[in-house]
PDB file of C-alpha atoms in Angstrom:
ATOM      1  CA  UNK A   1      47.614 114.529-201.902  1.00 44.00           C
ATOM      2  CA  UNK A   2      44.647 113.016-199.839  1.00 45.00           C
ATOM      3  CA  UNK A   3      46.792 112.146-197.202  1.00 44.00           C
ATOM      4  CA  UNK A   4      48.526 115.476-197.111  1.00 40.00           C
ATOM      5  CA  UNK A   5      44.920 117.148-196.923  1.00 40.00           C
ATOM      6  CA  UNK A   6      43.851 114.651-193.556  1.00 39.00           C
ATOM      7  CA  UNK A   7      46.660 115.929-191.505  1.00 42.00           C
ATOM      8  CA  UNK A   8      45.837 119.299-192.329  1.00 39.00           C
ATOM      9  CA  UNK A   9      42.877 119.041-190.654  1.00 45.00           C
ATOM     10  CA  UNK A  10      43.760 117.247-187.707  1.00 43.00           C
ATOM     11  CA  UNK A  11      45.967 119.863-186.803  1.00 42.00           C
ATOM     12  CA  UNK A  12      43.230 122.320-185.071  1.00 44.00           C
ATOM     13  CA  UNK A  13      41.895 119.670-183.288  1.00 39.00           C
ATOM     14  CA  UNK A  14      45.580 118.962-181.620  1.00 37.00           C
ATOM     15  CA  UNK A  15      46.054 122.523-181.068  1.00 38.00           C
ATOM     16  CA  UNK A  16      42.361 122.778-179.367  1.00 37.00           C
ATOM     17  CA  UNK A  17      43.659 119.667-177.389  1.00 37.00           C
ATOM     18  CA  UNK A  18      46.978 121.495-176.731  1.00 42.00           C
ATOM     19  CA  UNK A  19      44.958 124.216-174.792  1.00 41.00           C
ATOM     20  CA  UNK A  20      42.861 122.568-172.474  1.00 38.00           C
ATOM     21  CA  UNK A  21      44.376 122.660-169.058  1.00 39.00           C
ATOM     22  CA  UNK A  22      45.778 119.334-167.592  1.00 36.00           C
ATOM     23  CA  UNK A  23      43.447 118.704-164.583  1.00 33.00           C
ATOM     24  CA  UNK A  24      44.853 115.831-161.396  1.00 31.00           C
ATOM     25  CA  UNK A  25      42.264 113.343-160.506  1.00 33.00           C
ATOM     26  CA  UNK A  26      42.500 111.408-156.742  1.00 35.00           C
ATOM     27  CA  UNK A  27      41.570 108.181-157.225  1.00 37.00           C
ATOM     28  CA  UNK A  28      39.291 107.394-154.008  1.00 44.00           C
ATOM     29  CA  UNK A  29      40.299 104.350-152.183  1.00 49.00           C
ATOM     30  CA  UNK A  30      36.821 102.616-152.509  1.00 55.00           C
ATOM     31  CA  UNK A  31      33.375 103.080-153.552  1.00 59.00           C
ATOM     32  CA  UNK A  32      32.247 105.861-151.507  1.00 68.00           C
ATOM     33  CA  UNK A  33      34.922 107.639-150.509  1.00 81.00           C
ATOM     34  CA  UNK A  34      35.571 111.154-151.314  1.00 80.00           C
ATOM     35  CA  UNK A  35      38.809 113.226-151.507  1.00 87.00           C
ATOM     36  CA  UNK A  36      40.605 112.631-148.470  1.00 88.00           C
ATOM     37  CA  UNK A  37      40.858 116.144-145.480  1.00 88.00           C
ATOM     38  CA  UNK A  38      42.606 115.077-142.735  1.00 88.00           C
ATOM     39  CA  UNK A  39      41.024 118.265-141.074  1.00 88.00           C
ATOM     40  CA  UNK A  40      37.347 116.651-141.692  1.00 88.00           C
ATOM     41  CA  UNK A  41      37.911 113.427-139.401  1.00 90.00           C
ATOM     42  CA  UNK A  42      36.489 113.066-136.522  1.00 89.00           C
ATOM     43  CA  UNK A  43      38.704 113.062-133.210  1.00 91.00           C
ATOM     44  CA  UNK A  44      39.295 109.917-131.676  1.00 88.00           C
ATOM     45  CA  UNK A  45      37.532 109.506-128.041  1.00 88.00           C
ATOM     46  CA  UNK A  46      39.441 110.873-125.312  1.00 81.00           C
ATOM     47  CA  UNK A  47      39.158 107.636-123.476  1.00 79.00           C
ATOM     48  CA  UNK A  48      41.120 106.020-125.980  1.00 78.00           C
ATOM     49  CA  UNK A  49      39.878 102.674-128.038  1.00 83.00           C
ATOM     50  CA  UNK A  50      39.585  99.533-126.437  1.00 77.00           C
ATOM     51  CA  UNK A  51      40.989  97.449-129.278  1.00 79.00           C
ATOM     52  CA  UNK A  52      43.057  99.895-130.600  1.00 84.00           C
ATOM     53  CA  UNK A  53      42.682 102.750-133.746  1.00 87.00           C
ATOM     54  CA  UNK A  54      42.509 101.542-137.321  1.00 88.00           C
ATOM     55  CA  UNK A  55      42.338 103.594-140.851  1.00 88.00           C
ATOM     56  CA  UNK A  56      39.010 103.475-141.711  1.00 87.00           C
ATOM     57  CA  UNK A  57      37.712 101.957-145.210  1.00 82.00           C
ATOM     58  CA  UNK A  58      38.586 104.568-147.160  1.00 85.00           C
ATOM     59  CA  UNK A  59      42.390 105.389-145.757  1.00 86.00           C
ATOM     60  CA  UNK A  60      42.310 108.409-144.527  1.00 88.00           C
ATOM     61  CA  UNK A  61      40.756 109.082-140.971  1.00 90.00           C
ATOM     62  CA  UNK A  62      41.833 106.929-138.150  1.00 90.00           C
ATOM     63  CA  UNK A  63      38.891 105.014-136.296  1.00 90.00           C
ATOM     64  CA  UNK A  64      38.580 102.901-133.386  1.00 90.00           C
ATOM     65  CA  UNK A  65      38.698  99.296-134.162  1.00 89.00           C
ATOM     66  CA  UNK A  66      36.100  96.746-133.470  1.00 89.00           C
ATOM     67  CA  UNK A  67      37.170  94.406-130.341  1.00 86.00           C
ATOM     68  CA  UNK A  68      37.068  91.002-129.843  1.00 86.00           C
ATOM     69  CA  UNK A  69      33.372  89.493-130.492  1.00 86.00           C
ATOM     70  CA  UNK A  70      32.615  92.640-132.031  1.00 89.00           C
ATOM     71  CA  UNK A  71      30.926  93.377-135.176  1.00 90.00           C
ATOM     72  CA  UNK A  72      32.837  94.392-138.219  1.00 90.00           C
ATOM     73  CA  UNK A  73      32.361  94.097-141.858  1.00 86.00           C
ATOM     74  CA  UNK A  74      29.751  96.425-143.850  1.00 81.00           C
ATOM     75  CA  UNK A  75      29.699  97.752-147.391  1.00 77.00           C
ATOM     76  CA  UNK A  76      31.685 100.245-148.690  1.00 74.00           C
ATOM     77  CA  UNK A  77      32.922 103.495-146.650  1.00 68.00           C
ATOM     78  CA  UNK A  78      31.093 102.665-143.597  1.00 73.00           C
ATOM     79  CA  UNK A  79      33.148  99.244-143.552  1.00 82.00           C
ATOM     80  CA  UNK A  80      34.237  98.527-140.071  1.00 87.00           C
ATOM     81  CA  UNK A  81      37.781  96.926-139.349  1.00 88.00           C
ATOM     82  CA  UNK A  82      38.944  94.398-136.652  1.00 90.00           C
ATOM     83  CA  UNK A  83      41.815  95.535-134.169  1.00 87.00           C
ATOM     84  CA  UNK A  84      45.013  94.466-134.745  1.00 85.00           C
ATOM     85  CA  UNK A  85      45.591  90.389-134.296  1.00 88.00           C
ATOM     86  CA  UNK A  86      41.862  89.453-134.615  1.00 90.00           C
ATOM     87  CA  UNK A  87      39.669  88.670-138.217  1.00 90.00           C
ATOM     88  CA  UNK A  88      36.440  89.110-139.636  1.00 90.00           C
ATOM     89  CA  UNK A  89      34.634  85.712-139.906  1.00 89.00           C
ATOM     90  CA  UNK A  90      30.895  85.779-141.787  1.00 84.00           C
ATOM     91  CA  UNK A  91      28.825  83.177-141.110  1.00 78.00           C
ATOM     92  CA  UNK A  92      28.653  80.582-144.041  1.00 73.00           C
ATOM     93  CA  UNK A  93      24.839  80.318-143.562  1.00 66.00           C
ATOM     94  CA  UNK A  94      23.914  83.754-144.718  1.00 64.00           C
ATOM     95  CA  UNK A  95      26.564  84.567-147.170  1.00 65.00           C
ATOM     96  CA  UNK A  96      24.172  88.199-148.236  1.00 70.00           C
ATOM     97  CA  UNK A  97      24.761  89.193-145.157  1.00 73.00           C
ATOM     98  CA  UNK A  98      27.723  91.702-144.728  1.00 78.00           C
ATOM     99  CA  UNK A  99      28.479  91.619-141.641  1.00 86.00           C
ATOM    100  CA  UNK A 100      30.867  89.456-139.353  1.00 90.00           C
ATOM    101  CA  UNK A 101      32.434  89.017-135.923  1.00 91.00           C
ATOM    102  CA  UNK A 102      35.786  90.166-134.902  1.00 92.00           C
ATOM    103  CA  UNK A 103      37.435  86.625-133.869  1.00 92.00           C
ATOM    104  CA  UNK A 104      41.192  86.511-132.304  1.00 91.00           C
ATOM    105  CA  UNK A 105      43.666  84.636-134.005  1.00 90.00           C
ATOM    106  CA  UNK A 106      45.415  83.320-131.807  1.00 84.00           C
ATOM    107  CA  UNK A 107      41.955  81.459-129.819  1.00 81.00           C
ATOM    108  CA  UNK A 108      43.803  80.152-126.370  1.00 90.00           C
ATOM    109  CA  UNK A 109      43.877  81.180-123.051  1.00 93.00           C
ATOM    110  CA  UNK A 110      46.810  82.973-122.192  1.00 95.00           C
ATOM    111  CA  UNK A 111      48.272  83.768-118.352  1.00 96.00           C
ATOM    112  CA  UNK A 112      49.425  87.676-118.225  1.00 96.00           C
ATOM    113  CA  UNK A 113      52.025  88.712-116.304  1.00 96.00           C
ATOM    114  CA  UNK A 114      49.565  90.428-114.049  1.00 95.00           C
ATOM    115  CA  UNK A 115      48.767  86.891-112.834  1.00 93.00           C
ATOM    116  CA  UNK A 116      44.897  86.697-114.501  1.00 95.00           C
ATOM    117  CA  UNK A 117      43.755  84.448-117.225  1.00 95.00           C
ATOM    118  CA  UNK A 118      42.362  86.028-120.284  1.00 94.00           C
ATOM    119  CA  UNK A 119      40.343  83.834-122.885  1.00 91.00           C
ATOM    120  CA  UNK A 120      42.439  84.951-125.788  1.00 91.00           C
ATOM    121  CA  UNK A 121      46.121  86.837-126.528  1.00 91.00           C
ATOM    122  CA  UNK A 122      43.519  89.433-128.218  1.00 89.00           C
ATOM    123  CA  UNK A 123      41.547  90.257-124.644  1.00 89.00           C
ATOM    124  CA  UNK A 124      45.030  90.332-122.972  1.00 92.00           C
ATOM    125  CA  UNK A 125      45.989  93.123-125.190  1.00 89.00           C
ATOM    126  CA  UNK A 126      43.180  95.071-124.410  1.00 87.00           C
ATOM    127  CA  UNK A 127      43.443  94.519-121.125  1.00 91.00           C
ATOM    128  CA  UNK A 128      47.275  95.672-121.195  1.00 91.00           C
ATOM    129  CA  UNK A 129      45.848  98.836-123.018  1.00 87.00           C
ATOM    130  CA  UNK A 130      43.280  99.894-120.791  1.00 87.00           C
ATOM    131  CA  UNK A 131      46.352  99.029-117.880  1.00 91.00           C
ATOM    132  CA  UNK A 132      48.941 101.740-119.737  1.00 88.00           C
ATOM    133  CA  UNK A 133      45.670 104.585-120.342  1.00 85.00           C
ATOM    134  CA  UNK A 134      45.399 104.481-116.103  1.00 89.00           C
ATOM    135  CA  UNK A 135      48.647 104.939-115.371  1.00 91.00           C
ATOM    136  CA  UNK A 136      49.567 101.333-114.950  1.00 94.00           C
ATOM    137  CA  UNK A 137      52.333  98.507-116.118  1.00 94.00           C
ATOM    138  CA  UNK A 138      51.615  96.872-119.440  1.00 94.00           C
ATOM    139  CA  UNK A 139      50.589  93.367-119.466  1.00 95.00           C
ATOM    140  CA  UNK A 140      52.368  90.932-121.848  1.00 94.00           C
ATOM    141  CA  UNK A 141      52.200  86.961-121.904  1.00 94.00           C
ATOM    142  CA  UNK A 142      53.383  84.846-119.410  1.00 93.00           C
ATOM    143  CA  UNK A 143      52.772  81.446-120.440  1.00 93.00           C
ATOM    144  CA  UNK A 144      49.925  80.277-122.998  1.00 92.00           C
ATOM    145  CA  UNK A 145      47.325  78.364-120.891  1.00 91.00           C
ATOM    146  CA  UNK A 146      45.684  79.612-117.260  1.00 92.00           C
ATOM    147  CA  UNK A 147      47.654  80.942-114.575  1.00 96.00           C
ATOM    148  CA  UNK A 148      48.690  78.470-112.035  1.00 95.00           C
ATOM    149  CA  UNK A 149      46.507  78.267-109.343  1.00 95.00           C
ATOM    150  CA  UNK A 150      45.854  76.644-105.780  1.00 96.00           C
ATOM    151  CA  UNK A 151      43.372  73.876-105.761  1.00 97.00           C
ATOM    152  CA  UNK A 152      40.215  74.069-105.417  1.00 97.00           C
ATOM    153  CA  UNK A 153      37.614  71.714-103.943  1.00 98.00           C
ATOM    154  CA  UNK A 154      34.604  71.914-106.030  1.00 96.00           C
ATOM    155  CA  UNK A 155      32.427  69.189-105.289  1.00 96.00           C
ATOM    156  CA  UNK A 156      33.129  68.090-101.898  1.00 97.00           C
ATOM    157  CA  UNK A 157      32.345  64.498-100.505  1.00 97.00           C
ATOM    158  CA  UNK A 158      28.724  64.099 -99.172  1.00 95.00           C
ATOM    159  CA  UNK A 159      27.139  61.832 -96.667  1.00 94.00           C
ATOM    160  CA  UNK A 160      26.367  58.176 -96.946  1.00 94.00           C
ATOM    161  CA  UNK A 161      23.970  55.882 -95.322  1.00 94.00           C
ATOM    162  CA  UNK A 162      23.888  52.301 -95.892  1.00 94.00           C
ATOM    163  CA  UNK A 163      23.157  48.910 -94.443  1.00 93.00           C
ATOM    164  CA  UNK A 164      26.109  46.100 -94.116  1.00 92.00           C
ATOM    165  CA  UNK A 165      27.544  44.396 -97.196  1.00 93.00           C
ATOM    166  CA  UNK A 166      26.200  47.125 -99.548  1.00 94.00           C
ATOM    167  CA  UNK A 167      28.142  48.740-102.052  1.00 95.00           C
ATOM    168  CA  UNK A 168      28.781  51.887-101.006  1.00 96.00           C
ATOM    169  CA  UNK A 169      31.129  55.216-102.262  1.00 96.00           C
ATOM    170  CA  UNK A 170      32.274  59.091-102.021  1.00 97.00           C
ATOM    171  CA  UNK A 171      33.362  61.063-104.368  1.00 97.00           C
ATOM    172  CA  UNK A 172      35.405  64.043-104.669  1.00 97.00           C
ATOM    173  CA  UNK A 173      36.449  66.789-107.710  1.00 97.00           C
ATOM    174  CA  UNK A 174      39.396  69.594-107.414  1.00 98.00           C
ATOM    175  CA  UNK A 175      40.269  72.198-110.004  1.00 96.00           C
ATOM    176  CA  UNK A 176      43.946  73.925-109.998  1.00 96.00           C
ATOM    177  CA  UNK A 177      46.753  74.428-112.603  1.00 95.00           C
ATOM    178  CA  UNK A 178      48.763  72.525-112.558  1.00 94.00           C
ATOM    179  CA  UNK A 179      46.062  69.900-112.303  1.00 95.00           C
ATOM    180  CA  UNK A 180      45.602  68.600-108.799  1.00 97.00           C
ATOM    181  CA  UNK A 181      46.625  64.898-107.138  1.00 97.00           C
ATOM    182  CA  UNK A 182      43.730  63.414-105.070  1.00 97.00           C
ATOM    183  CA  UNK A 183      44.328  61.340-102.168  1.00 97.00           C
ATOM    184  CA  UNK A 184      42.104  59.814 -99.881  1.00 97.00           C
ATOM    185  CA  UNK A 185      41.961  59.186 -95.812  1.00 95.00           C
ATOM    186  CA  UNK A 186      39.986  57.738 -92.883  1.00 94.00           C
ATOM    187  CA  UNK A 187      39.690  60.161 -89.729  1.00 91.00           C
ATOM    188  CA  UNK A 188      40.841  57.894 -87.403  1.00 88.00           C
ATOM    189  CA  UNK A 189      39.500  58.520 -83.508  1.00 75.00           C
ATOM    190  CA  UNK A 190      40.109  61.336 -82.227  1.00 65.00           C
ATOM    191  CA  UNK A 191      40.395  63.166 -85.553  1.00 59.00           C
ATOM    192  CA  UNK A 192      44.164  63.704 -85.127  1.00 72.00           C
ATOM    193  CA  UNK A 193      45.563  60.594 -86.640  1.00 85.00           C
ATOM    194  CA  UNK A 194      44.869  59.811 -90.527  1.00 90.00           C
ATOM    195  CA  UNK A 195      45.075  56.435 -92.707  1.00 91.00           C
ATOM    196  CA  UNK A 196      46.074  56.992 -95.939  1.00 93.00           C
ATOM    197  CA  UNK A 197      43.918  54.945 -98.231  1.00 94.00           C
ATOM    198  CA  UNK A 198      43.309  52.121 -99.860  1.00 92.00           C
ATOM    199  CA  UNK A 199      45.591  50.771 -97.237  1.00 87.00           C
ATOM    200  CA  UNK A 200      45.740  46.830 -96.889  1.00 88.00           C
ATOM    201  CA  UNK A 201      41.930  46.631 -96.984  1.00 87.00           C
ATOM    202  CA  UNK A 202      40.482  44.235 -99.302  1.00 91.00           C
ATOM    203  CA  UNK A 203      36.887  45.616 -99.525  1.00 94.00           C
ATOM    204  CA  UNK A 204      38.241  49.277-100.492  1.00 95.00           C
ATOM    205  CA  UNK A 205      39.847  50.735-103.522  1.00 96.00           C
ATOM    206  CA  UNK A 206      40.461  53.923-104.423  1.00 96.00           C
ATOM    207  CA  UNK A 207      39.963  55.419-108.422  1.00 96.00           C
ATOM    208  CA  UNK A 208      41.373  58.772-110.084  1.00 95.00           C
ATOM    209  CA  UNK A 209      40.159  60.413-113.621  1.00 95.00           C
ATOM    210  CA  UNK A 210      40.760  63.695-115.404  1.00 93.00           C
ATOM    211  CA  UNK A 211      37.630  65.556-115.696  1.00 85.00           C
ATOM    212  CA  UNK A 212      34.994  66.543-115.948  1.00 85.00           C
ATOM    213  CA  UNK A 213      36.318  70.278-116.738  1.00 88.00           C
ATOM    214  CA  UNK A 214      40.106  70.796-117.805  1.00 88.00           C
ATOM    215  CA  UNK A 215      42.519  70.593-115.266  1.00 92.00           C
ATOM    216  CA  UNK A 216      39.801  69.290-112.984  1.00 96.00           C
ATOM    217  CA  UNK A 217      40.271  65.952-111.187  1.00 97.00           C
ATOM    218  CA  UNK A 218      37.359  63.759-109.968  1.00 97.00           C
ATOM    219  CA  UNK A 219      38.234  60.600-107.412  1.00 97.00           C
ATOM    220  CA  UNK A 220      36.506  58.272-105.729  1.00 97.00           C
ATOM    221  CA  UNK A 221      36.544  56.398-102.342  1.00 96.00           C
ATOM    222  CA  UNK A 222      34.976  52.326-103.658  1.00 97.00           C
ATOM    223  CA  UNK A 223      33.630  50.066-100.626  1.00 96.00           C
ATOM    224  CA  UNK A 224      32.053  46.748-101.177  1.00 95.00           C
ATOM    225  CA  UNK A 225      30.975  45.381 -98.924  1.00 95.00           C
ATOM    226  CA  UNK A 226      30.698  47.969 -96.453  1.00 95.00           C
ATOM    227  CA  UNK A 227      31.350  47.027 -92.672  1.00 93.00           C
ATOM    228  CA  UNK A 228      31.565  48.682 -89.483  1.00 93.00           C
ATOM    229  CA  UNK A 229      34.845  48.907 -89.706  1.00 92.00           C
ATOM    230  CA  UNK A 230      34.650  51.651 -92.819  1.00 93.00           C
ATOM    231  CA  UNK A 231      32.102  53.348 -90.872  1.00 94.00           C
ATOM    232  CA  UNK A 232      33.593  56.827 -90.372  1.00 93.00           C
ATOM    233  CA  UNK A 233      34.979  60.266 -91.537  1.00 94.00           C
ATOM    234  CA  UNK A 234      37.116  60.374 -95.308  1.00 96.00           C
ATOM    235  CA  UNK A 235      38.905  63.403 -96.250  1.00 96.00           C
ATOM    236  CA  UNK A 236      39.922  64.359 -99.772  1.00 97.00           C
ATOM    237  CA  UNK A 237      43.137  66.046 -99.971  1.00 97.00           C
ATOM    238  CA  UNK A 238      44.042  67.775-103.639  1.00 98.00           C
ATOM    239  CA  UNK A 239      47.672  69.187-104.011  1.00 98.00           C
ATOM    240  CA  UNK A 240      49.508  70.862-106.679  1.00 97.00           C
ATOM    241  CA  UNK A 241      52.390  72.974-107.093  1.00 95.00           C
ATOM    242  CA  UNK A 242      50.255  76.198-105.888  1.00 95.00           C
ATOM    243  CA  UNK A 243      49.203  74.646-102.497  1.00 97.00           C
ATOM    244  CA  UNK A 244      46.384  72.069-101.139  1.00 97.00           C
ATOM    245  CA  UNK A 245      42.487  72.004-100.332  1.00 98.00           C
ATOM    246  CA  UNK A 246      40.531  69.477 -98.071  1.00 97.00           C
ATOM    247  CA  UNK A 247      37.353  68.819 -97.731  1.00 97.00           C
ATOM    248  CA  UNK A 248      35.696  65.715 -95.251  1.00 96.00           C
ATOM    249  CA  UNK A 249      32.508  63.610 -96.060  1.00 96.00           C
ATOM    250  CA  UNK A 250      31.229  60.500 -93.955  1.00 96.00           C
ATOM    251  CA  UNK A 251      29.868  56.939 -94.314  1.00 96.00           C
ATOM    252  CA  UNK A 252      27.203  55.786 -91.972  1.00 94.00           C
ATOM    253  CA  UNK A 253      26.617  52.224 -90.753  1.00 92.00           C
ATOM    254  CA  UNK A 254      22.770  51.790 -91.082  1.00 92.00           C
ATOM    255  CA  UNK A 255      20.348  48.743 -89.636  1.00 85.00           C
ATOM    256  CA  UNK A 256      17.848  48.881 -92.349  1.00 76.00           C
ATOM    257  CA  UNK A 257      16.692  50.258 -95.645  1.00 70.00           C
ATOM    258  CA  UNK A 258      14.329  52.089 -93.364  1.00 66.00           C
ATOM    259  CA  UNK A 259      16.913  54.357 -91.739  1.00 61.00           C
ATOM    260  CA  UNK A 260      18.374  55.217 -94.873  1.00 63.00           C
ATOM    261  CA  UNK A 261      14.803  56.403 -95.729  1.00 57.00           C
ATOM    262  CA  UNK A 262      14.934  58.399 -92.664  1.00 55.00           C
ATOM    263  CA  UNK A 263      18.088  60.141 -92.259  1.00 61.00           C
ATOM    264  CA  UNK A 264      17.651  61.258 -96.063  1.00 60.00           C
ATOM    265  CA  UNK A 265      13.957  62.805 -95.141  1.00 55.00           C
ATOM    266  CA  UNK A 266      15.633  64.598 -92.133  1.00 59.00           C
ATOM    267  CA  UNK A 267      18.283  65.995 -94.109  1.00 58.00           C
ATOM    268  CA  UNK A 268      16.062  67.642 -96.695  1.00 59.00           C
ATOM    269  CA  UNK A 269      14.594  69.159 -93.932  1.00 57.00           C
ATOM    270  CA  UNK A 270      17.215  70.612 -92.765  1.00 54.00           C
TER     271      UNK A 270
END
């Protein structure tokens, strides 16, 4: 009979619950967020987005995406997003700090078919991008690694001025891709005729490294001991796939420590 008498009086309370109206609840997509009106977001600029457009934190309103080196990161709706390809690294020595930098995946230089080297697949595709918006063809990979190039004489061969049986040398560096061969020569009189070095000579020996910078070559012209018959113009030659660069320095023939004194006073005041 008790039993009978408790379900009784539940059943008001059911029927009370039987009224109320059923109501739909939107579950945001993060702290902060709000119901989502397509209407409400904000246009995109008419220039376009560098790195792209990205839905922002909350799902609902597309936003341009932080580029390459960018910051991105942030707390809740005003969260902002890498572009496509790149990720959001925090530093690991201030782990309260919400914010990062938008770093490419894929960190290599790449060679575009448009013949440039970019510093990462990620600043390629912008740069293919910002190509389409004017009116111009996209750019897509040609080969990971720089574009080959000519060479490039970067630190030419100087002057030298020494006294007899001294130890004396030149050096050269190139840059190109694919990376450059250095050889050596002596101007011979005249400056028409060549001798490609090290020759028969006994006193003279030419060295090659990779370096300093990559796909830079450094080389070096070695004379000891130094005679008037090395006295003269050297050229270095660097060659590569791409095509060739020269560039001429000189060894002097001095009578005494005194001269060499001289000649470098005179130069610097030149």
């Amino acid at each position: 009979m008790q039993s009978f008498v408790l379900s009784l009086s539940l059943v008001p309370v059911l029927l009370i619950l039987s009224a109320v109206p059923v109501l739909s609840v939107r579950v945001s997509a993060g702290p902060g967020c709000g119901p989502c009106d397509p209407a409400q977001c904000a246009p995109l600029p008419e220039e376009g987005c560098g790195s792209g457009s990205v839905p922002d934190a909350c799902g609902c309103c597309a936003v341009c995406a932080a580029a390459e080196r960018q910051l991105c990161g942030g707390r809740r709706a005003a969260a902002r997003r890498c572009g496509s390809g790149m990720e959001c690294v925090r530093s690991d020595a201030d782990k309260k700090n919400k914010m990062g930098v938008c770093v490419c995946k894929s960190d290599y230089e790449v060679c575009g078919t448009d013949g440039r080297t970019y510093r990462s697949g990620c600043a390629l595709k912008s740069a293919s991008m910002t190509a389409e918006k004017e009116g111009r063809e996209p750019i897509s990979v040609q080969n990971k690694g720089r574009c080959a190039t000519a060479p490039v004489i970067v630190t030419p061969p100087g002057e030298v001025y020494n006294v007899s049986g001294s130890q004396v040398y030149l050096s050269c560096e190139a840059v190109g891709v694919p990376t450059p061969v250095l050889t050596w020569k002596k101007v011979l009189s005249g400056k028409k005729r060549m001798e490609l070095l090290p020759g028969d000579r006994d006193n003279l020996a030419i060295q090659t490294r990779g370096g300093p910078e990559k796909h830079e070559v450094t080389g070096w012209v070695l004379i000891s001991p130094l005679t008037k018959e090395e006295e003269g113009s050297y050229e270095c030659h660097a060659t590569n796939s791409k095509g060739e660069a020269s560039a001429v320095g000189a060894i002097y023939l001095v009578e005494s420590s005194d001269d060499i004194v001289k000649k470098v006073a005179k130069e610097d005041e030149l």
